[in-house]
CSV table of C-alpha atoms in Angstrom, one decimal:
chain,number,residue,atom,x,y,z
A,5,MET,CA,-31.7,15.5,9.6
A,6,SER,CA,-32.5,16.1,6.1
A,7,LEU,CA,-30.1,15.5,3.2
A,8,SER,CA,-30.1,19.2,2.3
A,9,ARG,CA,-29.1,20.1,5.9
A,10,LEU,CA,-26.4,17.6,6.0
A,11,ARG,CA,-24.9,18.9,2.7
A,12,SER,CA,-25.1,22.4,4.1
A,13,GLY,CA,-23.3,21.2,7.3
A,14,LEU,CA,-20.6,19.5,5.4
A,15,GLY,CA,-20.0,22.4,3.2
A,16,ALA,CA,-19.6,24.8,6.2
A,17,VAL,CA,-17.2,22.3,7.8
A,18,ALA,CA,-15.1,22.1,4.4
A,19,LEU,CA,-15.2,26.0,4.3
A,20,ALA,CA,-14.0,26.3,7.9
A,21,CYS,CA,-11.2,23.9,7.2
A,22,ALA,CA,-10.0,25.7,4.2
A,23,LEU,CA,-10.2,29.1,6.0
A,24,VAL,CA,-8.2,27.8,9.2
A,25,ALA,CA,-5.7,25.3,7.8
A,26,ALA,CA,-2.6,26.8,6.6
A,27,PRO,CA,0.3,24.1,7.1
A,28,GLY,CA,3.2,25.5,9.0
A,29,VAL,CA,1.6,29.1,9.3
A,30,GLY,CA,-1.5,28.8,11.6
A,31,LEU,CA,-4.5,30.7,10.4
A,32,ALA,CA,-5.1,31.8,6.9
A,33,THR,CA,-6.8,34.6,5.7
A,34,ALA,CA,-9.9,34.1,3.4
A,35,ALA,CA,-7.9,35.2,0.5
A,36,GLU,CA,-5.0,32.9,1.2
A,37,ALA,CA,-7.3,29.9,1.7
A,38,THR,CA,-9.2,30.6,-1.6
A,39,ALA,CA,-5.8,31.0,-3.5
A,40,ALA,CA,-4.7,27.7,-2.0
A,41,THR,CA,-7.7,26.0,-3.0
A,42,THR,CA,-7.9,27.2,-6.5
A,43,THR,CA,-4.3,27.1,-7.5
A,44,ALA,CA,-3.7,23.6,-6.0
A,45,PRO,CA,-5.5,21.8,-8.5
A,46,ALA,CA,-4.1,23.7,-11.5
A,47,ALA,CA,-0.6,22.9,-10.1
A,48,GLN,CA,-1.5,19.3,-9.6
A,49,ALA,CA,-2.7,19.1,-13.1
A,50,GLN,CA,0.3,20.8,-14.5
A,51,ALA,CA,2.6,18.5,-12.5
A,52,ALA,CA,0.8,15.4,-13.8
A,53,SER,CA,0.7,16.5,-17.4
A,54,PRO,CA,3.1,14.3,-19.2
A,55,SER,CA,3.9,16.9,-22.0
A,56,LEU,CA,5.0,19.6,-19.4
A,57,ALA,CA,7.1,17.1,-17.2
A,58,ALA,CA,9.2,15.5,-20.1
A,59,THR,CA,12.4,16.9,-21.4
A,60,LYS,CA,12.1,17.2,-25.0
A,61,LEU,CA,14.8,16.8,-27.5
A,62,SER,CA,15.5,18.2,-30.9
A,63,HIS,CA,15.9,16.1,-34.0
A,64,SER,CA,19.6,16.5,-33.9
A,65,GLN,CA,20.0,15.8,-30.4
A,66,ALA,CA,18.0,12.6,-30.7
A,67,THR,CA,20.0,11.5,-33.8
A,68,SER,CA,23.2,12.0,-31.9
A,69,ARG,CA,22.1,9.6,-29.1
A,70,PHE,CA,20.9,7.2,-31.6
A,71,ASN,CA,24.4,7.4,-33.5
A,72,SER,CA,26.2,7.0,-30.2
A,73,SER,CA,24.5,3.8,-29.5
A,74,GLY,CA,24.4,2.3,-33.0
A,75,ILE,CA,20.7,2.7,-33.4
A,76,THR,CA,19.8,3.4,-37.3
A,77,TRP,CA,16.6,4.9,-38.6
A,78,SER,CA,15.0,5.5,-42.1
A,79,SER,CA,12.3,7.4,-43.6
A,80,SER,CA,10.0,6.4,-46.4
A,81,GLY,CA,10.2,10.0,-47.7
A,82,GLY,CA,13.9,10.4,-47.0
A,83,CYS,CA,13.1,13.4,-44.7
A,84,SER,CA,12.9,14.3,-41.1
A,85,ASP,CA,9.9,17.0,-41.3
A,86,ARG,CA,7.8,16.7,-38.3
A,87,ASN,CA,4.7,17.8,-40.2
A,88,ASN,CA,5.1,15.4,-43.0
A,89,SER,CA,4.0,11.9,-42.5
A,90,THR,CA,6.3,10.2,-44.9
A,91,CYS,CA,9.2,11.7,-42.8
A,92,THR,CA,10.7,10.1,-39.7
A,93,SER,CA,11.2,13.0,-37.1
A,94,PHE,CA,12.5,12.9,-33.7
A,95,SER,CA,11.9,16.6,-33.1
A,96,GLN,CA,10.1,17.0,-29.6
A,97,LEU,CA,11.0,13.4,-28.8
A,98,ASN,CA,11.0,12.8,-25.0
A,99,LEU,CA,14.6,12.3,-23.4
A,100,ALA,CA,13.2,9.3,-21.8
A,101,THR,CA,11.9,7.8,-25.1
A,102,ALA,CA,15.4,8.2,-26.6
A,103,GLN,CA,17.0,6.6,-23.5
A,104,GLY,CA,14.5,3.7,-23.5
A,105,ALA,CA,15.5,2.8,-27.3
A,106,GLN,CA,19.2,3.1,-26.1
A,107,THR,CA,18.3,0.7,-23.2
A,108,LEU,CA,16.7,-1.9,-25.6
A,109,LYS,CA,19.7,-1.6,-28.0
A,110,SER,CA,22.3,-2.4,-24.9
A,111,ALA,CA,20.2,-4.8,-23.3
A,112,SER,CA,19.1,-6.9,-26.4
A,113,GLY,CA,22.3,-6.7,-28.3
A,114,CYS,CA,20.1,-6.7,-31.4
A,115,ALA,CA,20.0,-4.3,-34.2
A,116,VAL,CA,17.6,-1.5,-33.5
A,117,HIS,CA,16.1,0.3,-36.5
A,118,ILE,CA,13.7,3.0,-36.0
A,119,THR,CA,10.9,3.6,-38.9
A,120,GLY,CA,8.7,6.1,-36.9
A,121,GLY,CA,9.0,8.9,-34.5
A,122,THR,CA,7.3,12.1,-33.7
A,123,GLU,CA,6.0,13.0,-37.2
A,124,THR,CA,2.4,13.5,-38.0
A,125,GLY,CA,0.2,10.7,-39.3
A,126,HIS,CA,0.1,8.4,-36.1
A,127,ALA,CA,-2.8,7.9,-33.8
A,128,GLY,CA,-3.3,10.8,-31.3
A,129,GLY,CA,-3.6,10.6,-27.6
A,130,THR,CA,-1.6,11.7,-24.4
A,131,TYR,CA,1.1,8.7,-24.8
A,132,SER,CA,1.4,9.3,-28.6
A,133,HIS,CA,4.2,9.5,-31.2
A,134,TRP,CA,3.5,13.3,-31.7
A,135,ASN,CA,3.8,13.8,-27.9
A,136,GLY,CA,7.3,12.1,-27.8
A,137,TYR,CA,6.3,9.0,-26.0
A,138,LYS,CA,6.2,6.6,-29.0
A,139,LEU,CA,9.0,5.1,-31.5
A,140,ASP,CA,8.3,2.4,-34.1
A,141,PHE,CA,11.0,-0.3,-34.6
A,142,ARG,CA,11.3,-2.6,-37.7
A,143,THR,CA,10.7,-6.1,-36.9
A,144,ALA,CA,13.7,-8.5,-37.1
A,145,GLY,CA,14.6,-12.1,-35.6
A,146,CYS,CA,17.0,-10.8,-32.9
A,147,LEU,CA,14.7,-8.1,-31.7
A,148,ASN,CA,11.5,-10.1,-31.9
A,149,GLY,CA,13.0,-12.9,-30.0
A,150,TYR,CA,14.4,-10.5,-27.2
A,151,ILE,CA,11.0,-8.8,-26.7
A,152,THR,CA,8.8,-11.8,-26.8
A,153,GLY,CA,11.2,-13.8,-24.8
A,154,SER,CA,12.1,-11.2,-22.2
A,155,PHE,CA,8.9,-9.1,-21.6
A,156,THR,CA,5.5,-10.4,-20.4
A,157,TYR,CA,2.7,-10.9,-22.8
A,158,ILE,CA,-0.2,-9.0,-21.5
A,159,GLY,CA,-2.8,-9.6,-24.4
A,160,GLU,CA,-4.0,-7.8,-27.5
A,161,ARG,CA,-4.7,-4.2,-28.0
A,162,GLY,CA,-8.0,-3.1,-29.4
A,163,ASP,CA,-6.6,-3.3,-33.0
A,164,GLY,CA,-5.3,-6.9,-32.4
A,165,ALA,CA,-1.6,-6.0,-32.0
A,166,ALA,CA,0.0,-8.4,-29.5
A,167,MET,CA,1.3,-6.4,-26.5
A,168,TYR,CA,4.4,-7.2,-24.2
A,169,GLU,CA,5.3,-5.3,-21.2
A,170,ALA,CA,8.8,-4.8,-19.9
A,171,ALA,CA,9.5,-4.8,-16.2
A,172,SER,CA,9.8,-1.0,-16.4
A,173,GLY,CA,6.3,-0.8,-17.7
A,174,ASN,CA,7.0,0.3,-21.2
A,175,ILE,CA,4.8,-1.4,-23.7
A,176,TYR,CA,5.8,-3.1,-27.0
A,177,ALA,CA,3.0,-3.7,-29.4
A,178,LEU,CA,3.6,-5.8,-32.6
A,179,GLU,CA,1.9,-4.2,-35.5
A,180,GLY,CA,2.5,-6.3,-38.4
A,181,ASN,CA,5.9,-5.2,-39.9
A,182,HIS,CA,7.0,-3.0,-36.9
A,183,TRP,CA,7.1,-2.8,-33.0
A,184,ASP,CA,5.0,0.3,-31.8
A,185,VAL,CA,6.7,1.0,-28.4
A,186,THR,CA,5.4,3.3,-25.7
A,187,TYR,CA,8.1,4.5,-23.4
A,188,TYR,CA,6.7,5.7,-19.9
A,189,ASN,CA,10.3,6.0,-18.7
A,190,CYS,CA,13.9,5.2,-20.0
A,191,GLY,CA,13.5,1.5,-19.2
A,192,GLY,CA,16.3,1.3,-16.6
A,193,CYS,CA,18.8,3.7,-18.1
C-alpha cells in the first residue's frame, strides 16, 4: 500500500470517528461533529491559559492581604502605577501569588518586604510580573536562610541567578539584591 493511500485511509477513519462518536448521545450530525472538533481545541487552550484561569486582585485587595500578614513593600518612585517602572504595583496580581507570599511569611517567620510587583519594566513571558505570577522580595539574612535551607537548589537560570524550588513547585531565583519569585500556586495555603 502506498503512503498516500495509507494517509487517505487514516483520514477517512478519523473523519468517520468524528462523525459517529458523540459521547452519551449516539450518532452525531456532521454539523455537531464539526462543531465539537473545532471548539474543543479552543476550549482546551482557554482552560490552559494561565491569564484566564487566575483570579486577579486589585492593588488595594493585595495590599490589604499583605497588611494583614505583616508583609511590607516599597517603591523607588513612591507610587503604585502599574504603567510606571519606578512604582511597585499589585494591580492584576494573581490571588495565588499573594497567597504564596503570605504562605512564605507564615512558614518562614521572617520579615518579607516586596520590592517588585506587576508594574511594567520586568522581563516578559507567560509567568511574568506583568501577568501576576511574580513578586520580588528584598534579600535579608532570615529570608535567605529559610529559602536556601528549606527549598531544593535546582541550578542557575540563564542569567546566572541561583534557583531554588519549593515542594509546591514555586521557584525562588536570587537576583543579587532581591529574590525573583514565580508563584505557580499558593504554596500550600
